[in-house]
Amino acid sequence: MTSLSVFSALAPYGWDEAWADEFAPYESEGLLPGRVVRVDRGQCDLVTADGTMRADTAFVTPNDPMRVLCTGDWAVVEPVGNPRYVRTYLPRRTAFVRSTSSKRSEGQILAANVDHAIVAVSLAVELDLGRIERFLALAWESGAQPVVVLTKADLVPDAVTLSHLVEDVETTAPGVPVLTVSALDGDGLDVLVAVVSGGTSVLLGQSGAGKSTLANALVGEDVMTVHATRDVDGKGRHTTTTRNLLALPGGGVLIDTPGLRGVGLWDAGTGVGQVFSEIEQLGARCRFHDCAHESEPGCAVLAAIDSGELSERRLESYRKLLRENQRIVAKTDARLRSEIRREWKKRGAEGKAAMEAKRGRWH
């Protein structure tokens, strides 16, 4: 099969000249490139120029969980064999990673080579702005462009109420497009279709956020099973159990993911900074370059709280995510762990000195 025919067959799945250049060393060995559609139980489904095939991933299951094959990877696969084997995968351009719930604090890759991270948020329940911030931190850190999609907009018929909800999310997501969509009647879908038509998008969100319904609407057919949302609390059941890559009729591909109950940060310091860019900008104007925005004189962040420019909730969320991210990084980085310990000791000594000074004044 010629390079031209490979390009033609795989272009709808994101293949381009840069990927072809990365694959060139393997082409002389007669190996095939393929986009990973799904991974399960030591095997994966790939779309190749020869069609969709199943392959064994035994050669790409190292001890490092950050290097296992995942949906969205461009794999190098043997053209024949029973079973066929994936030899390796091409270097990832982006990777969406979260912390696992294990005590070993490992990272888990949810999707690779993603251009847009679509955070689906249901309007059927009260907005959880803190959770949106958490998703966005991971999305920014992945290297993808986040997009917040407020689903089930048909459940908020009042235009004024809907605009207030959108405004709340926009304040929470600086620099991120916020779209309202109703998969039931199609409102807002045209804008989302235009976004996802350019590249690879991953669909993220909690169970009940309407991801599977949204995926069906984008694909144009019922490719994902949809379960009814519980009336009691507006939550849905898990309908997607694996990550699936779907080609879209209007161009682009979509990776649908299972509903995520836990969204732990994984070395997402840059992402947190982008989510809270206004706080970082304010912090640059503080009197002290290492200002902790707690009680220091000349703190521009606290001044913004006092003036109403910045909300207390936003600052608390920023502090919480920074602390969480610092803990997870410290568990995997001895150097940073020692730096954090030194900082703790320094702050402890400063606090002790301040307390002793106060006692001296009292006596």
mmCIF file of C-alpha atoms in Angstrom:
data_model
loop_
_atom_site.group_PDB
_atom_site.id
_atom_site.type_symbol
_atom_site.label_atom_id
_atom_site.label_comp_id
_atom_site.label_asym_id
_atom_site.label_seq_id
_atom_site.Cartn_x
_atom_site.Cartn_y
_atom_site.Cartn_z
ATOM 1 C CA MET A 1 0.000 0.000 0.000
ATOM 2 C CA THR A 2 1.393 3.401 -1.002
ATOM 3 C CA SER A 3 2.007 6.282 1.360
ATOM 4 C CA LEU A 4 -0.605 8.237 -0.563
ATOM 5 C CA SER A 5 -3.301 5.606 0.009
ATOM 6 C CA VAL A 6 -2.361 5.372 3.689
ATOM 7 C CA PHE A 7 -2.636 9.147 3.963
ATOM 8 C CA SER A 8 -6.027 9.122 2.229
ATOM 9 C CA ALA A 9 -7.405 6.331 4.445
ATOM 10 C CA LEU A 10 -6.177 7.744 7.763
ATOM 11 C CA ALA A 11 -6.612 11.493 7.184
ATOM 12 C CA PRO A 12 -10.207 11.412 8.576
ATOM 13 C CA TYR A 13 -8.704 10.097 11.833
ATOM 14 C CA GLY A 14 -6.108 12.869 12.119
ATOM 15 C CA TRP A 15 -3.180 11.514 10.098
ATOM 16 C CA ASP A 16 -1.014 14.286 8.665
ATOM 17 C CA GLU A 17 2.448 14.869 7.226
ATOM 18 C CA ALA A 18 4.010 15.259 10.664
ATOM 19 C CA TRP A 19 2.686 11.850 11.737
ATOM 20 C CA ALA A 20 3.898 10.363 8.445
ATOM 21 C CA ASP A 21 7.397 11.709 9.154
ATOM 22 C CA GLU A 22 7.328 10.160 12.641
ATOM 23 C CA PHE A 23 6.288 6.812 11.154
ATOM 24 C CA ALA A 24 8.827 6.831 8.286
ATOM 25 C CA PRO A 25 11.493 4.717 10.117
ATOM 26 C CA TYR A 26 8.958 1.878 10.572
ATOM 27 C CA GLU A 27 7.630 1.943 7.015
ATOM 28 C CA SER A 28 10.706 0.166 5.611
ATOM 29 C CA GLU A 29 10.008 -2.731 8.015
ATOM 30 C CA GLY A 30 6.597 -3.257 6.447
ATOM 31 C CA LEU A 31 4.750 -2.173 9.596
ATOM 32 C CA LEU A 32 1.442 -0.300 9.559
ATOM 33 C CA PRO A 33 0.316 2.896 11.312
ATOM 34 C CA GLY A 34 -3.048 2.796 13.062
ATOM 35 C CA ARG A 35 -5.112 5.014 15.356
ATOM 36 C CA VAL A 36 -6.143 3.308 18.584
ATOM 37 C CA VAL A 37 -9.944 3.271 18.797
ATOM 38 C CA ARG A 38 -10.202 1.496 22.150
ATOM 39 C CA VAL A 39 -8.092 -0.512 24.580
ATOM 40 C CA ASP A 40 -9.301 -3.344 26.804
ATOM 41 C CA ARG A 41 -7.860 -6.444 28.477
ATOM 42 C CA GLY A 42 -4.440 -6.371 26.886
ATOM 43 C CA GLN A 43 -5.753 -5.834 23.391
ATOM 44 C CA CYS A 44 -6.828 -2.885 21.284
ATOM 45 C CA ASP A 45 -8.860 -2.017 18.219
ATOM 46 C CA LEU A 46 -7.131 0.123 15.614
ATOM 47 C CA VAL A 47 -8.219 1.782 12.410
ATOM 48 C CA THR A 48 -5.600 1.286 9.685
ATOM 49 C CA ALA A 49 -5.435 1.741 5.932
ATOM 50 C CA ASP A 50 -6.284 -1.994 5.706
ATOM 51 C CA GLY A 51 -9.413 -1.483 7.801
ATOM 52 C CA THR A 52 -10.168 -1.929 11.498
ATOM 53 C CA MET A 53 -8.125 -4.651 13.167
ATOM 54 C CA ARG A 54 -7.531 -6.069 16.635
ATOM 55 C CA ALA A 55 -4.016 -6.348 18.038
ATOM 56 C CA ASP A 56 -2.254 -7.509 21.178
ATOM 57 C CA THR A 57 -0.569 -4.834 23.334
ATOM 58 C CA ALA A 58 1.861 -7.132 25.180
ATOM 59 C CA PHE A 59 4.898 -5.264 23.807
ATOM 60 C CA VAL A 60 3.620 -1.888 25.041
ATOM 61 C CA THR A 61 2.528 -2.657 28.605
ATOM 62 C CA PRO A 62 5.537 -1.457 30.652
ATOM 63 C CA ASN A 63 5.592 -1.061 34.417
ATOM 64 C CA ASP A 64 5.257 2.695 33.956
ATOM 65 C CA PRO A 65 1.479 3.371 33.761
ATOM 66 C CA MET A 66 2.208 6.621 31.932
ATOM 67 C CA ARG A 67 3.563 4.700 28.960
ATOM 68 C CA VAL A 68 0.786 2.184 28.348
ATOM 69 C CA LEU A 69 -1.142 2.329 25.090
ATOM 70 C CA CYS A 70 -4.311 4.419 25.241
ATOM 71 C CA THR A 71 -7.182 5.567 23.063
ATOM 72 C CA GLY A 72 -6.025 8.219 20.599
ATOM 73 C CA ASP A 73 -2.473 6.899 20.272
ATOM 74 C CA TRP A 74 -0.961 6.381 16.819
ATOM 75 C CA ALA A 75 0.337 2.810 17.018
ATOM 76 C CA VAL A 76 2.882 0.875 14.964
ATOM 77 C CA VAL A 77 1.333 -2.521 14.258
ATOM 78 C CA GLU A 78 2.352 -5.732 12.511
ATOM 79 C CA PRO A 79 0.438 -6.204 9.223
ATOM 80 C CA VAL A 80 -0.052 -9.969 9.672
ATOM 81 C CA GLY A 81 -0.091 -12.518 12.433
ATOM 82 C CA ASN A 82 -2.486 -14.250 14.765
ATOM 83 C CA PRO A 83 -2.517 -12.337 16.931
ATOM 84 C CA ARG A 84 -1.058 -9.183 15.461
ATOM 85 C CA TYR A 85 1.073 -7.152 17.849
ATOM 86 C CA VAL A 86 1.472 -3.446 18.447
ATOM 87 C CA ARG A 87 5.225 -2.810 18.417
ATOM 88 C CA THR A 88 5.183 0.721 19.832
ATOM 89 C CA TYR A 89 3.371 4.030 19.489
ATOM 90 C CA LEU A 90 4.428 7.358 18.007
ATOM 91 C CA PRO A 91 5.440 10.194 20.392
ATOM 92 C CA ARG A 92 2.335 11.851 21.814
ATOM 93 C CA ARG A 93 1.578 15.458 21.028
ATOM 94 C CA THR A 94 -0.741 15.821 24.013
ATOM 95 C CA ALA A 95 -1.916 13.546 26.823
ATOM 96 C CA PHE A 96 -4.833 13.930 29.209
ATOM 97 C CA VAL A 97 -3.656 12.541 32.561
ATOM 98 C CA ARG A 98 -5.318 12.314 35.952
ATOM 99 C CA SER A 99 -4.150 10.911 39.262
ATOM 100 C CA THR A 100 -5.367 7.415 40.056
ATOM 101 C CA SER A 101 -7.158 6.707 43.309
ATOM 102 C CA SER A 102 -4.397 4.281 44.316
ATOM 103 C CA LYS A 103 -2.194 5.026 47.305
ATOM 104 C CA ARG A 104 0.826 4.807 45.002
ATOM 105 C CA SER A 105 -0.214 8.113 43.432
ATOM 106 C CA GLU A 106 0.213 6.985 39.844
ATOM 107 C CA GLY A 107 -0.946 8.878 36.795
ATOM 108 C CA GLN A 108 -3.599 7.454 34.487
ATOM 109 C CA ILE A 109 -3.697 8.470 30.839
ATOM 110 C CA LEU A 110 -7.269 8.914 29.634
ATOM 111 C CA ALA A 111 -6.629 9.990 26.042
ATOM 112 C CA ALA A 112 -3.732 10.939 23.760
ATOM 113 C CA ASN A 113 -3.180 13.351 20.869
ATOM 114 C CA VAL A 114 -6.199 15.484 21.720
ATOM 115 C CA ASP A 115 -6.771 18.983 20.310
ATOM 116 C CA HIS A 116 -9.934 19.930 22.235
ATOM 117 C CA ALA A 117 -10.971 18.841 25.747
ATOM 118 C CA ILE A 118 -14.755 19.187 25.976
ATOM 119 C CA VAL A 119 -15.946 19.405 29.574
ATOM 120 C CA ALA A 120 -19.631 18.452 29.645
ATOM 121 C CA VAL A 121 -21.591 19.980 32.541
ATOM 122 C CA SER A 122 -25.258 19.196 33.102
ATOM 123 C CA LEU A 123 -27.720 22.021 33.725
ATOM 124 C CA ALA A 124 -30.098 19.474 35.277
ATOM 125 C CA VAL A 125 -28.321 19.925 38.627
ATOM 126 C CA GLU A 126 -26.730 22.823 40.485
ATOM 127 C CA LEU A 127 -23.433 23.937 38.978
ATOM 128 C CA ASP A 128 -20.327 22.708 40.788
ATOM 129 C CA LEU A 129 -17.852 25.437 39.840
ATOM 130 C CA GLY A 130 -15.030 23.834 41.797
ATOM 131 C CA ARG A 131 -15.330 20.627 39.783
ATOM 132 C CA ILE A 132 -15.331 22.588 36.543
ATOM 133 C CA GLU A 133 -12.102 24.288 37.631
ATOM 134 C CA ARG A 134 -10.592 20.889 38.391
ATOM 135 C CA PHE A 135 -11.455 19.496 34.935
ATOM 136 C CA LEU A 136 -10.119 22.641 33.286
ATOM 137 C CA ALA A 137 -6.793 22.421 35.138
ATOM 138 C CA LEU A 138 -6.258 18.917 33.757
ATOM 139 C CA ALA A 139 -7.418 19.987 30.313
ATOM 140 C CA TRP A 140 -5.009 22.939 30.123
ATOM 141 C CA GLU A 141 -2.163 20.786 31.442
ATOM 142 C CA SER A 142 -2.769 18.186 28.711
ATOM 143 C CA GLY A 143 -1.909 20.689 25.998
ATOM 144 C CA ALA A 144 -5.428 20.656 24.543
ATOM 145 C CA GLN A 145 -7.791 23.641 24.249
ATOM 146 C CA PRO A 146 -10.618 23.293 26.814
ATOM 147 C CA VAL A 147 -14.242 23.939 25.890
ATOM 148 C CA VAL A 148 -17.070 23.901 28.454
ATOM 149 C CA VAL A 149 -20.385 22.597 27.121
ATOM 150 C CA LEU A 150 -23.439 23.167 29.316
ATOM 151 C CA THR A 151 -25.712 20.284 28.358
ATOM 152 C CA LYS A 152 -29.466 19.842 28.765
ATOM 153 C CA ALA A 153 -30.041 23.567 28.149
ATOM 154 C CA ASP A 154 -33.674 22.748 27.357
ATOM 155 C CA LEU A 155 -34.183 22.236 31.113
ATOM 156 C CA VAL A 156 -33.506 25.966 31.671
ATOM 157 C CA PRO A 157 -36.179 27.609 29.490
ATOM 158 C CA ASP A 158 -35.772 31.060 31.048
ATOM 159 C CA ALA A 159 -33.224 32.979 28.949
ATOM 160 C CA VAL A 160 -32.204 35.306 31.803
ATOM 161 C CA THR A 161 -31.492 32.404 34.159
ATOM 162 C CA LEU A 162 -29.512 30.634 31.448
ATOM 163 C CA SER A 163 -27.413 33.736 30.748
ATOM 164 C CA HIS A 164 -26.588 34.044 34.465
ATOM 165 C CA LEU A 165 -25.443 30.409 34.556
ATOM 166 C CA VAL A 166 -23.263 30.948 31.491
ATOM 167 C CA GLU A 167 -21.781 34.076 33.089
ATOM 168 C CA ASP A 168 -20.933 32.127 36.267
ATOM 169 C CA VAL A 169 -19.076 29.498 34.229
ATOM 170 C CA GLU A 170 -17.304 32.093 32.077
ATOM 171 C CA THR A 171 -15.975 33.750 35.245
ATOM 172 C CA THR A 172 -14.786 30.323 36.377
ATOM 173 C CA ALA A 173 -13.189 29.548 33.007
ATOM 174 C CA PRO A 174 -11.185 32.542 31.722
ATOM 175 C CA GLY A 175 -10.065 32.075 28.141
ATOM 176 C CA VAL A 176 -12.341 29.077 27.608
ATOM 177 C CA PRO A 177 -15.327 29.012 25.212
ATOM 178 C CA VAL A 178 -18.584 28.234 27.065
ATOM 179 C CA LEU A 179 -21.356 26.767 24.917
ATOM 180 C CA THR A 180 -24.941 25.844 25.762
ATOM 181 C CA VAL A 181 -26.301 22.779 23.987
ATOM 182 C CA SER A 182 -29.506 20.795 23.971
ATOM 183 C CA ALA A 183 -28.987 17.425 22.317
ATOM 184 C CA LEU A 184 -32.755 16.913 22.633
ATOM 185 C CA ASP A 185 -33.756 19.690 20.221
ATOM 186 C CA GLY A 186 -30.373 20.390 18.607
ATOM 187 C CA ASP A 187 -29.941 23.948 19.912
ATOM 188 C CA GLY A 188 -26.269 24.950 19.954
ATOM 189 C CA LEU A 189 -25.044 21.776 18.261
ATOM 190 C CA ASP A 190 -23.961 23.607 15.097
ATOM 191 C CA VAL A 191 -21.427 25.670 17.050
ATOM 192 C CA LEU A 192 -20.045 22.575 18.791
ATOM 193 C CA VAL A 193 -19.847 20.674 15.488
ATOM 194 C CA ALA A 194 -17.729 23.502 14.075
ATOM 195 C CA VAL A 195 -15.367 23.252 17.072
ATOM 196 C CA VAL A 196 -14.893 19.474 16.976
ATOM 197 C CA SER A 197 -14.551 19.264 13.183
ATOM 198 C CA GLY A 198 -10.961 20.454 13.447
ATOM 199 C CA GLY A 199 -8.920 17.634 14.968
ATOM 200 C CA THR A 200 -9.438 15.247 17.872
ATOM 201 C CA SER A 201 -11.720 16.050 20.815
ATOM 202 C CA VAL A 202 -12.120 14.199 24.104
ATOM 203 C CA LEU A 203 -15.468 14.311 25.907
ATOM 204 C CA LEU A 204 -15.147 14.561 29.696
ATOM 205 C CA GLY A 205 -17.540 14.898 32.597
ATOM 206 C CA GLN A 206 -19.336 13.202 35.445
ATOM 207 C CA SER A 207 -21.945 10.483 35.015
ATOM 208 C CA GLY A 208 -25.244 12.100 34.116
ATOM 209 C CA ALA A 209 -23.602 15.019 32.311
ATOM 210 C CA GLY A 210 -25.160 13.870 29.041
ATOM 211 C CA LYS A 211 -21.911 12.836 27.342
ATOM 212 C CA SER A 212 -23.295 9.768 25.564
ATOM 213 C CA THR A 213 -26.340 11.698 24.314
ATOM 214 C CA LEU A 214 -24.008 14.442 23.111
ATOM 215 C CA ALA A 215 -21.749 11.904 21.392
ATOM 216 C CA ASN A 216 -24.756 10.399 19.590
ATOM 217 C CA ALA A 217 -25.863 13.851 18.447
ATOM 218 C CA LEU A 218 -22.401 14.669 17.103
ATOM 219 C CA VAL A 219 -21.965 11.324 15.345
ATOM 220 C CA GLY A 220 -25.505 11.457 13.982
ATOM 221 C CA GLU A 221 -26.542 8.000 15.158
ATOM 222 C CA ASP A 222 -27.002 6.047 18.375
ATOM 223 C CA VAL A 223 -23.492 4.689 18.786
ATOM 224 C CA MET A 224 -23.505 5.045 22.566
ATOM 225 C CA THR A 225 -26.044 3.528 24.943
ATOM 226 C CA VAL A 226 -27.986 6.152 26.889
ATOM 227 C CA HIS A 227 -29.530 5.468 30.302
ATOM 228 C CA ALA A 228 -32.230 7.603 31.852
ATOM 229 C CA THR A 229 -31.151 10.115 34.474
ATOM 230 C CA ARG A 230 -32.468 9.536 37.992
ATOM 231 C CA ASP A 231 -35.186 12.016 38.910
ATOM 232 C CA VAL A 232 -34.062 11.992 42.550
ATOM 233 C CA ASP A 233 -30.729 13.709 42.149
ATOM 234 C CA GLY A 234 -30.308 14.358 38.439
ATOM 235 C CA LYS A 235 -27.437 11.883 38.207
ATOM 236 C CA GLY A 236 -27.083 9.255 35.545
ATOM 237 C CA ARG A 237 -25.554 5.796 35.578
ATOM 238 C CA HIS A 238 -22.292 4.943 33.868
ATOM 239 C CA THR A 239 -23.151 4.278 30.222
ATOM 240 C CA THR A 240 -19.635 4.330 28.751
ATOM 241 C CA THR A 241 -17.230 1.797 30.289
ATOM 242 C CA THR A 242 -14.284 2.228 27.907
ATOM 243 C CA ARG A 243 -12.761 5.117 25.987
ATOM 244 C CA ASN A 244 -13.946 4.986 22.368
ATOM 245 C CA LEU A 245 -12.715 6.956 19.360
ATOM 246 C CA LEU A 246 -15.459 7.863 16.880
ATOM 247 C CA ALA A 247 -15.142 9.475 13.440
ATOM 248 C CA LEU A 248 -17.517 12.429 13.002
ATOM 249 C CA PRO A 249 -19.488 12.987 9.781
ATOM 250 C CA GLY A 250 -18.583 16.684 9.695
ATOM 251 C CA GLY A 251 -14.859 15.967 10.138
ATOM 252 C CA GLY A 252 -12.745 15.368 13.195
ATOM 253 C CA VAL A 253 -12.835 12.520 15.692
ATOM 254 C CA LEU A 254 -14.317 12.253 19.172
ATOM 255 C CA ILE A 255 -13.080 10.239 22.152
ATOM 256 C CA ASP A 256 -15.892 9.497 24.583
ATOM 257 C CA THR A 257 -14.868 8.590 28.125
ATOM 258 C CA PRO A 258 -16.612 6.931 31.086
ATOM 259 C CA GLY A 259 -18.124 9.249 33.674
ATOM 260 C CA LEU A 260 -15.373 10.315 36.060
ATOM 261 C CA ARG A 261 -16.298 10.251 39.751
ATOM 262 C CA GLY A 262 -12.831 11.269 40.883
ATOM 263 C CA VAL A 263 -10.715 13.796 39.027
ATOM 264 C CA GLY A 264 -7.363 13.969 40.781
ATOM 265 C CA LEU A 265 -4.713 16.401 39.595
ATOM 266 C CA TRP A 266 -1.481 14.991 38.218
ATOM 267 C CA ASP A 267 1.427 17.429 38.064
ATOM 268 C CA ALA A 268 -0.938 20.116 36.770
ATOM 269 C CA GLY A 269 0.704 23.264 38.132
ATOM 270 C CA THR A 270 0.660 25.023 34.763
ATOM 271 C CA GLY A 271 -2.982 24.046 34.230
ATOM 272 C CA VAL A 272 -4.003 25.408 37.632
ATOM 273 C CA GLY A 273 -2.228 28.651 36.809
ATOM 274 C CA GLN A 274 -4.183 28.995 33.557
ATOM 275 C CA VAL A 275 -7.537 28.258 35.201
ATOM 276 C CA PHE A 276 -6.855 30.967 37.770
ATOM 277 C CA SER A 277 -5.009 33.329 35.438
ATOM 278 C CA GLU A 278 -6.559 36.422 36.999
ATOM 279 C CA ILE A 279 -5.201 35.446 40.436
ATOM 280 C CA GLU A 280 -1.755 34.809 38.978
ATOM 281 C CA GLN A 281 -1.859 38.220 37.279
ATOM 282 C CA LEU A 282 -2.898 39.886 40.525
ATOM 283 C CA GLY A 283 -0.157 37.999 42.369
ATOM 284 C CA ALA A 284 2.455 39.527 40.076
ATOM 285 C CA ARG A 285 1.523 42.924 41.565
ATOM 286 C CA CYS A 286 1.985 41.859 45.208
ATOM 287 C CA ARG A 287 4.669 43.632 47.210
ATOM 288 C CA PHE A 288 6.529 40.357 47.898
ATOM 289 C CA HIS A 289 7.364 37.983 45.051
ATOM 290 C CA ASP A 290 6.718 34.937 47.284
ATOM 291 C CA CYS A 291 3.441 36.282 48.667
ATOM 292 C CA ALA A 292 1.137 33.481 49.876
ATOM 293 C CA HIS A 293 -1.948 35.754 49.646
ATOM 294 C CA GLU A 294 -2.872 35.087 53.254
ATOM 295 C CA SER A 295 -2.006 38.078 55.439
ATOM 296 C CA GLU A 296 1.019 39.745 53.853
ATOM 297 C CA PRO A 297 1.045 43.538 53.537
ATOM 298 C CA GLY A 298 0.730 44.857 50.004
ATOM 299 C CA CYS A 299 -1.033 41.717 48.755
ATOM 300 C CA ALA A 300 -2.865 42.587 45.512
ATOM 301 C CA VAL A 301 -4.930 39.374 45.686
ATOM 302 C CA LEU A 302 -6.348 40.177 49.134
ATOM 303 C CA ALA A 303 -6.980 43.748 47.987
ATOM 304 C CA ALA A 304 -9.027 42.331 45.089
ATOM 305 C CA ILE A 305 -11.038 40.270 47.584
ATOM 306 C CA ASP A 306 -11.744 43.379 49.658
ATOM 307 C CA SER A 307 -12.823 45.392 46.615
ATOM 308 C CA GLY A 308 -15.080 42.627 45.294
ATOM 309 C CA GLU A 309 -12.994 42.198 42.141
ATOM 310 C CA LEU A 310 -12.195 38.602 43.161
ATOM 311 C CA SER A 311 -14.472 36.173 45.004
ATOM 312 C CA GLU A 312 -13.434 34.397 48.186
ATOM 313 C CA ARG A 313 -14.669 31.101 46.688
ATOM 314 C CA ARG A 314 -12.343 31.500 43.729
ATOM 315 C CA LEU A 315 -9.285 32.127 45.917
ATOM 316 C CA GLU A 316 -10.105 29.161 48.166
ATOM 317 C CA SER A 317 -10.481 26.901 45.151
ATOM 318 C CA TYR A 318 -7.124 28.124 43.823
ATOM 319 C CA ARG A 319 -5.431 27.386 47.144
ATOM 320 C CA LYS A 320 -7.039 23.950 47.362
ATOM 321 C CA LEU A 321 -5.921 22.849 43.886
ATOM 322 C CA LEU A 322 -2.412 24.225 44.408
ATOM 323 C CA ARG A 323 -2.074 22.276 47.678
ATOM 324 C CA GLU A 324 -3.405 19.088 46.105
ATOM 325 C CA ASN A 325 -1.108 19.389 43.114
ATOM 326 C CA GLN A 326 1.877 20.104 45.345
ATOM 327 C CA ARG A 327 1.161 16.939 47.376
ATOM 328 C CA ILE A 328 0.894 14.696 44.321
ATOM 329 C CA VAL A 329 4.083 16.077 42.788
ATOM 330 C CA ALA A 330 5.950 15.769 46.088
ATOM 331 C CA LYS A 331 5.099 12.062 46.259
ATOM 332 C CA THR A 332 6.858 11.464 42.961
ATOM 333 C CA ASP A 333 9.673 14.024 43.136
ATOM 334 C CA ALA A 334 12.174 13.742 45.985
ATOM 335 C CA ARG A 335 13.816 17.086 45.185
ATOM 336 C CA LEU A 336 10.540 18.974 45.316
ATOM 337 C CA ARG A 337 9.530 17.042 48.422
ATOM 338 C CA SER A 338 12.644 18.278 50.229
ATOM 339 C CA GLU A 339 12.016 21.826 48.988
ATOM 340 C CA ILE A 340 8.481 21.692 50.377
ATOM 341 C CA ARG A 341 9.802 20.436 53.706
ATOM 342 C CA ARG A 342 12.287 23.331 53.823
ATOM 343 C CA GLU A 343 9.483 25.771 53.045
ATOM 344 C CA TRP A 344 7.351 24.271 55.819
ATOM 345 C CA LYS A 345 10.238 24.612 58.270
ATOM 346 C CA LYS A 346 10.852 28.202 57.166
ATOM 347 C CA ARG A 347 7.186 29.122 57.615
ATOM 348 C CA GLY A 348 7.089 27.303 60.947
ATOM 349 C CA ALA A 349 10.153 29.221 62.179
ATOM 350 C CA GLU A 350 8.671 32.523 61.011
ATOM 351 C CA GLY A 351 5.421 31.735 62.816
ATOM 352 C CA LYS A 352 7.288 30.787 65.981
ATOM 353 C CA ALA A 353 9.375 33.996 65.855
ATOM 354 C CA ALA A 354 6.239 36.093 65.328
ATOM 355 C CA MET A 355 4.546 34.423 68.301
ATOM 356 C CA GLU A 356 7.589 34.969 70.535
ATOM 357 C CA ALA A 357 7.730 38.632 69.476
ATOM 358 C CA LYS A 358 4.079 39.039 70.437
ATOM 359 C CA ARG A 359 4.721 37.421 73.799
ATOM 360 C CA GLY A 360 7.642 39.837 74.335
ATOM 361 C CA ARG A 361 5.316 42.775 73.742
ATOM 362 C CA TRP A 362 2.709 41.336 76.089
ATOM 363 C CA HIS A 363 5.323 41.064 78.861
#
